[in-house]
């Protein structure tokens, strides 16, 4: 039996809080689909698809892609067969309209909010290096074994186009103005968990994992009492 079956998780937090880092670890351990709207948009830009061309300049400035495009992309992605085993959504939803859209098409089991201060978020972004396979590194906090080369796939590491000072400031502003509102929305539904993101990567993961294990154990107990 797959460990994380039926986990339908949202991970939210400011830029640089470690959503991508933690989502990759959770998806690998619990064998669920890892879905990042940011990664999908960057892939579309790289391949210069219609979607990529439409979102390129919006992303470079650190603004949100229009809801219609984002919602359609997510609807299509969640319809794929790998999502039946559970999924983690990194970077979606990002405003109330997206949250309401998501709940109209899918149920969500829980949401992890990775909290970090703006100061820490900015520090993290400035040292970030990415690989096209999905791995994320940090020059100081999480360096690859060989400088500039991915540990997992030997790919060349690169900087993100939207990691400029202006775009970073804009993304943080939007986070506080728009994305934070989804936290109280899910809090009211009783499925929200806040994690202190200002700890070392494995310690953040330990906190996430503790909650996931508790939820999975509680679900198992509920099932046993039902039969
Ligand atoms: P997206 O790609 O989601 O970017 P973001 O939200 O700005 O978040 P980041 O990916 O920058 O940070 P992260 O939290 O994943 O941190 P990471 O793990 O990399 O979105 C990009 C753009 O796409 C948006 O601006 C928008 O234009 C568009 N978009 C996406 N979704 C959309 C939506 N739903 N609606 C509309 N538009 C949308 O970690 C950061 C660094 O810190 C790394 O170097 C990492 O190694 C390091 N690190 C991680 N954890 C720790 C730790 N605990 N201690 C020390 N270092 C750490
Ligand atoms: Mg990310
Ligand atoms: Zn790689």
mmCIF file with all atom_site columns, C-alpha atoms and ligand atoms in Angstrom, residues 19-20 36 42 90 128 160, ligand 2:
data_model
loop_
_atom_site.group_PDB
_atom_site.id
_atom_site.type_symbol
_atom_site.label_atom_id
_atom_site.label_alt_id
_atom_site.label_comp_id
_atom_site.label_asym_id
_atom_site.label_entity_id
_atom_site.label_seq_id
_atom_site.pdbx_PDB_ins_code
_atom_site.Cartn_x
_atom_site.Cartn_y
_atom_site.Cartn_z
_atom_site.occupancy
_atom_site.B_iso_or_equiv
_atom_site.pdbx_formal_charge
_atom_site.auth_seq_id
_atom_site.auth_comp_id
_atom_site.auth_asym_id
_atom_site.auth_atom_id
_atom_site.pdbx_PDB_model_num
ATOM   1 C  CA  . UNK A 1 19  ? 8.050  25.328 -0.594  1.00 0.00 ? 19  UNK A CA  1
ATOM   2 C  CA  . UNK A 1 20  ? 9.835  23.756 -3.555  1.00 0.00 ? 20  UNK A CA  1
ATOM   3 C  CA  . UNK A 1 36  ? 4.297  23.383 -8.986  1.00 0.00 ? 36  UNK A CA  1
ATOM   4 C  CA  . UNK A 1 42  ? 8.938  28.092 -16.415 1.00 0.00 ? 42  UNK A CA  1
ATOM   5 C  CA  . UNK A 1 90  ? 3.363  24.023 -4.555  1.00 0.00 ? 90  UNK A CA  1
ATOM   6 C  CA  . UNK A 1 128 ? 19.433 29.941 -4.760  1.00 0.00 ? 128 UNK A CA  1
ATOM   7 C  CA  . UNK A 1 160 ? 15.971 31.916 -12.097 1.00 0.00 ? 160 UNK A CA  1
HETATM 8 MG MG1 . LIG B 2 .   ? 9.524  27.203 -5.603  1.00 0.00 ? 2   LIG B MG1 1
#
